XYZ file of C-alpha atoms in Angstrom:
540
model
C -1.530 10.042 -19.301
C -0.900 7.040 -21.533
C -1.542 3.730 -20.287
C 2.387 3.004 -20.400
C 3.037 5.686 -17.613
C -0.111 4.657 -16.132
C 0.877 0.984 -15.671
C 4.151 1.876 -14.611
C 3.538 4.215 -12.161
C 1.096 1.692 -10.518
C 4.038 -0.290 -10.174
C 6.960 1.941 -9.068
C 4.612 3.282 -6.688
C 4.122 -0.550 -4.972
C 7.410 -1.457 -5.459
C 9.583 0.857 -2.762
C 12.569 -0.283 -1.208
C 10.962 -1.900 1.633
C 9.831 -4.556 -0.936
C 13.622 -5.418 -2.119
C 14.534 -5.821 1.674
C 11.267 -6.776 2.884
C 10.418 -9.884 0.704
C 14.084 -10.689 -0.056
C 14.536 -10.792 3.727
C 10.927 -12.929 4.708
C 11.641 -14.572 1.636
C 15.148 -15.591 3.370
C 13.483 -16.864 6.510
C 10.463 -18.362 5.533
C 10.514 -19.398 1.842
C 8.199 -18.454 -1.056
C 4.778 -18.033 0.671
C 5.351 -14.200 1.003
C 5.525 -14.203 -2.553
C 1.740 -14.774 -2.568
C 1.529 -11.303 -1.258
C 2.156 -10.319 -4.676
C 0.556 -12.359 -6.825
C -2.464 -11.491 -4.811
C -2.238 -7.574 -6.289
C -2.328 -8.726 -9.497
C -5.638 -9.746 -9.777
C -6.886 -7.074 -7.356
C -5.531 -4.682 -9.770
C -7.956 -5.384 -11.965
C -10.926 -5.028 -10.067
C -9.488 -1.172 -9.791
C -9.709 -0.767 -13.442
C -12.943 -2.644 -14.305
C -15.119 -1.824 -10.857
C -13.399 0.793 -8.253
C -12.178 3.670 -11.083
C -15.511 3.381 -13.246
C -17.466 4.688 -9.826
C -14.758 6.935 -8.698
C -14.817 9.080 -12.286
C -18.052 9.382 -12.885
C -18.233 10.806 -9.445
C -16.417 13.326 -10.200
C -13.762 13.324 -7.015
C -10.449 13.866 -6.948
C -9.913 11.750 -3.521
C -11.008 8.823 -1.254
C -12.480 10.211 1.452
C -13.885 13.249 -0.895
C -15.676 9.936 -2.386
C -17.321 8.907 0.905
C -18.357 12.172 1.681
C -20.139 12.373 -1.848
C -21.758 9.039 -1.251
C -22.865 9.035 2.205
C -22.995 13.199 2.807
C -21.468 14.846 6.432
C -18.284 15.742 7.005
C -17.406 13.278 9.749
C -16.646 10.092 7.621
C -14.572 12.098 5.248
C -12.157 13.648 8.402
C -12.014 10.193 9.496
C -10.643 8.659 6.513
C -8.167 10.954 5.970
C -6.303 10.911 9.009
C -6.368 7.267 9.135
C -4.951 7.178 5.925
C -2.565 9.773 6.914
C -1.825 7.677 9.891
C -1.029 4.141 7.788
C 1.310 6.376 5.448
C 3.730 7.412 8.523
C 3.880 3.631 9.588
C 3.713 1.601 6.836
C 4.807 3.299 3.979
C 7.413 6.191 4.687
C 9.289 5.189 7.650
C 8.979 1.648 6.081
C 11.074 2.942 2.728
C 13.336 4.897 5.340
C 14.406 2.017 7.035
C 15.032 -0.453 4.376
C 16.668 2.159 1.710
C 18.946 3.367 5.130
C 19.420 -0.552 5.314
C 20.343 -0.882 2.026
C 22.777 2.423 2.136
C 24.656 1.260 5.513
C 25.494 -2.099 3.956
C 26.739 -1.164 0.821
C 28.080 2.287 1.566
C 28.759 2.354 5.227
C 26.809 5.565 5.854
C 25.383 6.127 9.294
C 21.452 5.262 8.985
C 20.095 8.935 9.571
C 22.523 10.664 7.103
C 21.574 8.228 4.652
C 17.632 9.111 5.064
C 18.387 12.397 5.317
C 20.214 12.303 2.055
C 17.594 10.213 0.075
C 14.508 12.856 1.703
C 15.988 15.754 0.555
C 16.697 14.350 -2.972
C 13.023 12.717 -3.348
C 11.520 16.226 -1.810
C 12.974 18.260 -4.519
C 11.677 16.503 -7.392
C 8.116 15.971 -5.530
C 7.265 19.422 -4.500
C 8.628 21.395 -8.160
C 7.682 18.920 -10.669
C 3.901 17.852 -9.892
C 1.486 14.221 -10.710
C 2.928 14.590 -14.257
C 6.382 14.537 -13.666
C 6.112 11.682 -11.154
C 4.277 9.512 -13.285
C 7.080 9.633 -16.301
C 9.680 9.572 -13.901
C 8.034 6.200 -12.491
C 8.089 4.638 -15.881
C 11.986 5.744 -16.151
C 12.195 4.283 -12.952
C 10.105 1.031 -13.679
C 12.492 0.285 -16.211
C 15.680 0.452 -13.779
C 14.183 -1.218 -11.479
C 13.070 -4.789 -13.475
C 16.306 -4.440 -15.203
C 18.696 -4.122 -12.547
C 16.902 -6.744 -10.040
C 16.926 -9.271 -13.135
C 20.725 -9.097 -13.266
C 21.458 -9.493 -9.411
C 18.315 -11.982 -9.693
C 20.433 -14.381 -11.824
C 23.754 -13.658 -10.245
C 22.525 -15.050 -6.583
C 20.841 -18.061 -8.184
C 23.461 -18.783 -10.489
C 25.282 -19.111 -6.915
C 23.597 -21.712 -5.394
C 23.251 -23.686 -8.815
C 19.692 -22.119 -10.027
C 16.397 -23.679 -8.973
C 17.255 -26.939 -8.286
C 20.051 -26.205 -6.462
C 18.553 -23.772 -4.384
C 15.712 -26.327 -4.037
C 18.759 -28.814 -2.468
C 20.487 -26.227 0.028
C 18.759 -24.155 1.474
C 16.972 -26.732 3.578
C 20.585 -27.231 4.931
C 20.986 -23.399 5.548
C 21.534 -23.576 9.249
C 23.549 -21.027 10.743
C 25.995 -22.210 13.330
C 24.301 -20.988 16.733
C 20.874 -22.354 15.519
C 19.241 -24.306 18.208
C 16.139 -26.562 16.901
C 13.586 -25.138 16.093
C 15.180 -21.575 16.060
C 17.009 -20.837 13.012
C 16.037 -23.841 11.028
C 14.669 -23.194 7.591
C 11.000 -24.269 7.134
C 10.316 -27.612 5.745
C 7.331 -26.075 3.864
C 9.702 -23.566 2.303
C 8.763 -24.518 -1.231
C 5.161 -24.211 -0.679
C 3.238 -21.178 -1.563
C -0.291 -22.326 0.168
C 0.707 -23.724 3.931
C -1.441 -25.448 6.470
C -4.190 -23.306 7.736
C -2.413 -23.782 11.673
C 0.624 -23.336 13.105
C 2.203 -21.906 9.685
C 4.087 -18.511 9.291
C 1.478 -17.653 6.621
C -1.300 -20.346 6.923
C -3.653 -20.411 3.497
C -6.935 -19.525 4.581
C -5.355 -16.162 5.583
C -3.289 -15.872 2.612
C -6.606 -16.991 0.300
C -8.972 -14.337 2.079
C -7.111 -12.143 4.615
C -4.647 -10.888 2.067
C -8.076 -10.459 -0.563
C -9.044 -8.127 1.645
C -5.885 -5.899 2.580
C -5.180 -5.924 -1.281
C -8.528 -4.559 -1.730
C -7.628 -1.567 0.546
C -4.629 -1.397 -1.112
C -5.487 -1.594 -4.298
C -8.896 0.074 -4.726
C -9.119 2.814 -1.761
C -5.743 3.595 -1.303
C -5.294 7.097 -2.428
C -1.466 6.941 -4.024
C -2.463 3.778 -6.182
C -5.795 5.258 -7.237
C -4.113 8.763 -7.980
C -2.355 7.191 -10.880
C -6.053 5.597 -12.365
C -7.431 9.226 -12.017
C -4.855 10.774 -14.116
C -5.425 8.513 -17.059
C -6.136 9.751 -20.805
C -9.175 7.251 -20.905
C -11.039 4.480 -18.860
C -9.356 2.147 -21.851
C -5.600 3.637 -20.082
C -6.904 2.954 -17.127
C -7.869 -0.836 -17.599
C -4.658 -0.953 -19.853
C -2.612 0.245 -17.072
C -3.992 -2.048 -14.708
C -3.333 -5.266 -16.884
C 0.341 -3.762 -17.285
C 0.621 -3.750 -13.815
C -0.531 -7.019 -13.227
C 1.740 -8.468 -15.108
C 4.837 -6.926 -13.663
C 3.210 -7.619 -10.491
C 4.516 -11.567 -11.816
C 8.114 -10.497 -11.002
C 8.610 -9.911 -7.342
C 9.046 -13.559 -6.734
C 11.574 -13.835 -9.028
C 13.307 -10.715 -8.405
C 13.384 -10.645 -4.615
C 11.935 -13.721 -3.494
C 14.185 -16.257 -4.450
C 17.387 -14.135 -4.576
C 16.933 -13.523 -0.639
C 16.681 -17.245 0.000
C 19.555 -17.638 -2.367
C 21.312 -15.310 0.244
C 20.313 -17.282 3.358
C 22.172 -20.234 1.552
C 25.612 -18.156 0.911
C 25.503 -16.124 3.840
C 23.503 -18.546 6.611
C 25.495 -17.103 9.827
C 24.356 -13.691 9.176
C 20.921 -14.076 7.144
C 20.007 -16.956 9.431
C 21.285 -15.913 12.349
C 19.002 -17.719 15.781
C 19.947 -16.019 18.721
C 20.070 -11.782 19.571
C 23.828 -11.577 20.618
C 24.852 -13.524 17.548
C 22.424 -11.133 15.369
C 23.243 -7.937 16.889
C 27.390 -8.773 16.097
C 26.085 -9.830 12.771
C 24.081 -6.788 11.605
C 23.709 -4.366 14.496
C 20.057 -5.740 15.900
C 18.953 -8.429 17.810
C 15.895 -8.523 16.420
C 17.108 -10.773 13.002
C 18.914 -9.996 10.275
C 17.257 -11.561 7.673
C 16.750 -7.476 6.340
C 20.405 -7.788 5.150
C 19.936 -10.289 2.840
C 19.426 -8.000 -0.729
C 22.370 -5.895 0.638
C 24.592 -8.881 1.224
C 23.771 -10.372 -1.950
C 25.042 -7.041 -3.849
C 27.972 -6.290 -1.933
C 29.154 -10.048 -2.367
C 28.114 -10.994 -5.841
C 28.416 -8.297 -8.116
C 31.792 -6.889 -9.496
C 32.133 -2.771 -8.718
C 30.226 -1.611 -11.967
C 26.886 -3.817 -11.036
C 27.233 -2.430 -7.055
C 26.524 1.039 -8.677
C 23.857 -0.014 -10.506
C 22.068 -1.512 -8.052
C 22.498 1.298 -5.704
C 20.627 3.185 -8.641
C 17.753 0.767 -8.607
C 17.027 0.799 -5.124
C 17.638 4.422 -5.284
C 14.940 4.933 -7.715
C 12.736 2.695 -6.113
C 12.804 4.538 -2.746
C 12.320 7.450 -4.142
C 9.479 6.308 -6.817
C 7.499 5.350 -3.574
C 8.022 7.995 -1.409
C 7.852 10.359 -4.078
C 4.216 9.203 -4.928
C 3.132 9.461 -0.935
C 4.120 12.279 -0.544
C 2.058 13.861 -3.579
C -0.644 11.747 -2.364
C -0.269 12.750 1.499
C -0.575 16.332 0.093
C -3.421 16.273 -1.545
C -4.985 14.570 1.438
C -4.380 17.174 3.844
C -5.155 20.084 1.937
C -8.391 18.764 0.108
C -9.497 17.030 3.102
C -8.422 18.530 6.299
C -6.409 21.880 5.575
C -9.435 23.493 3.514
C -11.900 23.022 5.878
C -9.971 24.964 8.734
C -8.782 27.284 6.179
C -12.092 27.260 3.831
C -10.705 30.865 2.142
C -7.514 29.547 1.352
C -5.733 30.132 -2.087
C -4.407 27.892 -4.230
C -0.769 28.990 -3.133
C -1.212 28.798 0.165
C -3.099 25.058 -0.084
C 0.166 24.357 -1.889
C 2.167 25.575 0.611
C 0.185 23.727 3.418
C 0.828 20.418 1.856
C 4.310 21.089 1.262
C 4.750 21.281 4.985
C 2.728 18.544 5.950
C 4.988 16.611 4.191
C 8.012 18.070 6.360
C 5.662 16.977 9.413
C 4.983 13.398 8.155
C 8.555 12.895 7.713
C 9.784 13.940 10.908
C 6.731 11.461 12.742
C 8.284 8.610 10.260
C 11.962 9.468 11.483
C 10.516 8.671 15.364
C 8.529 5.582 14.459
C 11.764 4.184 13.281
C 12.877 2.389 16.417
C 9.241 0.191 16.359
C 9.952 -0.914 12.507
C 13.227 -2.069 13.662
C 12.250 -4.056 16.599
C 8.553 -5.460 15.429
C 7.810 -8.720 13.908
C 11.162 -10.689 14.521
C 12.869 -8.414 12.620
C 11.161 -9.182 9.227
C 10.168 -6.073 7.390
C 7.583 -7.167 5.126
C 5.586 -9.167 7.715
C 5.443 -6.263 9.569
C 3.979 -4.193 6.751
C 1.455 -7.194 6.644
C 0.304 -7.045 9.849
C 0.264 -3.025 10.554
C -2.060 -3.005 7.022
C -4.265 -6.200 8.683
C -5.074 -4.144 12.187
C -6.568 -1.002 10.645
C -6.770 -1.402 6.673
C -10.092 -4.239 6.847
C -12.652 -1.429 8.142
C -11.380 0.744 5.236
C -12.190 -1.925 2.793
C -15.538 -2.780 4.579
C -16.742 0.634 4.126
C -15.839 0.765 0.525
C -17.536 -2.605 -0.821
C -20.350 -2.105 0.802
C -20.625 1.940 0.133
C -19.819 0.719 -4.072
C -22.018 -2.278 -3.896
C -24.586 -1.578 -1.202
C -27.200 1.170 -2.023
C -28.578 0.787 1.443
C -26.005 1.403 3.346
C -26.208 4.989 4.619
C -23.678 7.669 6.801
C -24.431 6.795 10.453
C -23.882 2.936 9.519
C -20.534 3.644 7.702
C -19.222 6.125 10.382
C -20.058 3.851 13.349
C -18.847 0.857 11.496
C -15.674 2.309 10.784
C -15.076 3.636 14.078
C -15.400 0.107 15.673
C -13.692 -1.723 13.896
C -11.069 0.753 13.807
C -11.594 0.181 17.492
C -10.948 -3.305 17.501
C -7.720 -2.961 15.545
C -5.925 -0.358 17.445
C -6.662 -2.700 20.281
C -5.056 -5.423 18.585
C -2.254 -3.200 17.651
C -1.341 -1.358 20.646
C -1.069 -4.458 22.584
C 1.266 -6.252 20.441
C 3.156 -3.178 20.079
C 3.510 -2.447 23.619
C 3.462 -6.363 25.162
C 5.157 -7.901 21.909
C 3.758 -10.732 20.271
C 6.694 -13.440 21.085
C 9.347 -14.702 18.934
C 11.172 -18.359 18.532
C 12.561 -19.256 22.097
C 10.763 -15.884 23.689
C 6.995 -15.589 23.581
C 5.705 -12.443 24.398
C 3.728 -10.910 26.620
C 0.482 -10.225 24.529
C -2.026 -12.486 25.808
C -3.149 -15.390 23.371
C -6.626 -14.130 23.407
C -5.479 -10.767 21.900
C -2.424 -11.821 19.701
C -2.796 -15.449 19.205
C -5.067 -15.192 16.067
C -2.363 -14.513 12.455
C -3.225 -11.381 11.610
C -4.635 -12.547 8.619
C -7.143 -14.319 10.182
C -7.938 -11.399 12.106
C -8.132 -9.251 9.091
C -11.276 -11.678 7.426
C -12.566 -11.181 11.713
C -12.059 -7.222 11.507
C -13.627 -6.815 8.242
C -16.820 -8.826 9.138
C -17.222 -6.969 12.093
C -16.660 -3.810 10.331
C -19.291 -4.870 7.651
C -21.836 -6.286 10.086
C -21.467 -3.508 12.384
C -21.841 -0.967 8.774
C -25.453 -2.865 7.758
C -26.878 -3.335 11.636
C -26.525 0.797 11.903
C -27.835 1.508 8.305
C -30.643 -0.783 8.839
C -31.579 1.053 12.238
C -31.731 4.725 9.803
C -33.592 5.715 6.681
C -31.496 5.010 3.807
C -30.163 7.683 1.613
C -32.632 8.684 -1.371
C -31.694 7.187 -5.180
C -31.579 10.612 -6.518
C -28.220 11.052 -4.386
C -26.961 8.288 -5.929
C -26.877 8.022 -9.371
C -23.703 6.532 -10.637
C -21.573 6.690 -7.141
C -22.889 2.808 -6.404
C -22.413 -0.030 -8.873
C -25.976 -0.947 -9.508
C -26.981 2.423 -10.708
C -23.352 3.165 -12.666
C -25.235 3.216 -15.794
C -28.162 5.522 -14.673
C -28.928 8.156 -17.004
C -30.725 10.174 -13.742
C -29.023 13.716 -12.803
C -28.187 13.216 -8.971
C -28.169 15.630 -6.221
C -24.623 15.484 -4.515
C -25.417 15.504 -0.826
C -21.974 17.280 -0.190
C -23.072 20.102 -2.664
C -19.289 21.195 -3.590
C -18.251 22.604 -6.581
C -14.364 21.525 -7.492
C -11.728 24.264 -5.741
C -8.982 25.633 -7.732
C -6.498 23.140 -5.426
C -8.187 19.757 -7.049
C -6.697 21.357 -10.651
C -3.574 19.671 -10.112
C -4.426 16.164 -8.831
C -7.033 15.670 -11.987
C -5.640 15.479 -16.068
C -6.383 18.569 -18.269
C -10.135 17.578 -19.126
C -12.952 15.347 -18.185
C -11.808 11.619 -18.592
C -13.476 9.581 -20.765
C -15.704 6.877 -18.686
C -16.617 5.300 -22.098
C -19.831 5.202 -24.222
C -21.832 3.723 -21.620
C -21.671 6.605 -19.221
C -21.431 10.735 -18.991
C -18.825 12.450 -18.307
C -17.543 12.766 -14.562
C -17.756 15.873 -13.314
C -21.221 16.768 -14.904
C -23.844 16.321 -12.010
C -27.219 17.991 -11.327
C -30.586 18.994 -13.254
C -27.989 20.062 -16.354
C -26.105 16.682 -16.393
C -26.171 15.885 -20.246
C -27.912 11.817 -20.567
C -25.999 8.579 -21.495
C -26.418 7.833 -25.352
């Protein structure tokens, strides 16, 4: 693939439907901050393209946790990865995109919320399971296209509303709604600022600055639907082209979805900014907050028939541009990673057929985790995504950096590691999700000493933990011999030494279809990826 499709996919695949309800609606309650959750990816982006990819290619895998198995050896850490993955793409990615395109579809349409997922899932199946990586990717850059274009129009229809900038700038400090009692349902004073006080703010800076560094560095680098897209690339220059195409789009969101949804908190402030769980629940049908309807509102109200469809088209493609790109991704996961070693005689067919069901499976766990992305976080879709990706994502990350940038680091050490901190954030988790971590006028019952740290705060905690825990193990064990890693670490990415894989596999017929036609080209300054082992030709 082209760096065009490359870039583009990067982006469809981020941008899913939970991102036009998600930061139009936190956008709508708590003013531009969330928009640094974007801006954040587009620098991380390119330490993908110039740092993560490089290693991953001239390792020669074809996923993540294949990766960490060929760097560290075992079996363990690979498993591990996997299903955590696995795990993060039932609750924050597919039931996510569920909820918000159903959102989107029982506003505008007036569907009943499970017809309209089970429309847009059987629709985004079809296309995923006959048409393969390739077919995604140019579909995403179709897609790309519908989506910048049709958010610009509905972009300058709600701020052409409230007057543009400045008048935006002079309302929506006024957008009260009428059964707001102080301070519940008031709009922030610090609405307008994108770095906040580091206590007692919605999105304080410190954790904005380094929490959100290092759940974009998940994200962004280990994830295995983003990195799926570098892997298929022409060339390491499509990759790094891609990336910087990405980055740049990744300029938009604020302008797109941000602003718009506070523009619709200033037309629409009895619904959008709606204080109290009786008034919310007549509003939109939850008592949790309707600040999710704001992007619906907007196109329902604003635009004339003609624009209404073509919106529904651009959330339409986005849904299915990000769901479409997990579930290729989830596939390949659970075949490569967990299906073949149960099944280690398995054809290529039958992997195929595996995934294809997984798929089936993953859907129907999203359809029951539903209710709990409806209730959590105040109602507020995108902080929720936040904070599920801050509780488990940091030990992910850990384990990366230090497995790239940390020869030393060996598999007990980055098994153990992982496991605690994993630990440590399912504790987190499970009691906010089961005690609730308080809203305006009714704080929860999650003890302060578990939930009263912002989870981005607790992702810079979780991720130091993880990474101490990852070097006090290693340091306890013999490290792993250099000649097992030549070019899977970043100090030794130029070595011109063949390496021993410790996981000793040679590629199965079922990675053919998540890799391009031939070796990638790595550049001048490196071999090629697959070629490992006393025949591995040297670096010129």
């Amino acid at each position: 693939m082209s760096w065009g499709p490359v870039g583009a996919s990067l982006f469809a695949s981020n941008i899913g439907s939970g991102h036009f309800v998600g930061l139009a609606g936190t956008g709508a309650a708590g003013g531009i901050a969330v928009g640094g959750f974007e801006w954040s990816g587009m620098f991380i982006v390119l330490l993908l393209g110039w740092v993560f990819v490089p290693i991953y290619l001239r390792a020669g895998v074809s996923t993540m946790p294949q990766y960490l198995q060929r760097r560290f050896g075992g079996r363990r850490l690979r498993l591990l990865l996997a299903l955590l993955s696995l795990g993060l793409y039932i609750s924050t990615k597919i039931s996510v995109d569920m909820f918000s395109g159903a959102i989107f579809i029982r506003e505008a349409l007036g569907w009943d919320l499970y017809a309209s997922v089970g429309a847009l899932l059987a629709v985004t199946a079809l296309y995923t399971v006959t048409g393969g990586l390739t077919a995604l990717m140019y579909a995403d850059l179709v897609q790309t296209l519908i989506i910048v274009g049709g958010a610009s129009v509905l972009a300058g229809y709600a701020l052409s509303a409230v007057g543009g900038l400045p008048g935006l700038r002079l309302r929506y400090p006024l957008a009260v709604a009428p059964n707001a009692s102080a301070p519940c349902g008031q709009p922030r004073a610090d609405a307008f600022h994108l770095l906040r006080g580091p206590r007692g703010a919605d999105l304080p800076w410190p954790g904005l600055l380094l929490g959100l560094g290092v759940v974009s560095a998940w994200y962004w680098c280990t994830d295995q639907v983003i990195v799926q897209r570098c892997l298929a690339a022409r060339s390491m220059a499509h990759v790094r082209a891609g990336c910087v195409v990405c980055g740049y789009l990744k300029v938009l969101p604020m302008f797109l979805m941000v602003l718009p949804g506070m523009a619709a908190r200033v037309l629409f402030p009895e619904v959008v900014g709606c204080a109290d769980p009786q008034g919310c629940l007549r509003a939109c049908g939850t008592p949790a907050g309707c600040s999710n309807v704001a992007y619906p509102r907007l196109v329902l109200s604003l635009l004339p028939t003609g624009l209404r469809g073509l919106m529904l088209a651009v959330v339409l493609a986005a849904l299915m541009s990000s769901l479409a790109s997990i579930f290729s991704s989830a596939g390949a996961l659970f075949t490569l990673d967990i299906y073949q070693r149960l099944r280690p005689r398995a054809g290529p067919r039958h992997l195929l057929m595996a995934g294809r069901l997984w798929v089936l499976v993953m859907v129907g766990l999203s359809l029951a985790w539903l209710p709990v992305v409806e209730a959590a976080r105040g109602g507020q879709l995108f902080d929720y995504i936040q904070a599920m990706a801050s509780y488990l994502a940091p030990p992910v990350a850990a384990v990366f950096v230090l497995a790239v940038f940390s020869p030393r680091v060996n598999e007990p050490g980055a098994f153990w590691g992982l496991l605690g901190g994993l630990g440590l954030g399912m504790g987190r988790l499970i009691a906010e999700v089961a005690l609730g971590p308080g809203a305006c006028g009714a704080p929860g019952g999650c003890p302060p000493w578990i939930c009263g740290l912002h989870y981005l705060h607790f992702a810079v905690v979780l991720f130091l933990a993880t990474g101490g825990a990852v070097v006090a193990v290693s340091l306890r064990s013999p490290p792993i011999p250099k000649q097992h890693l030549h070019r899977l670490v970043f100090s030794l990415r130029h070595s011109q030494e063949p390496r021993v894989d410790l996981d000793q596999e040679e590629p199965k017929d079922g990675d053919v279809q998540l890799q391009s036609k031939g070796p990638i080209d790595v550049g001048p300054m490196s071999p090629q990826p697959h070629s490992h082992g006393p025949n591995e030709p040297p670096a010129p």
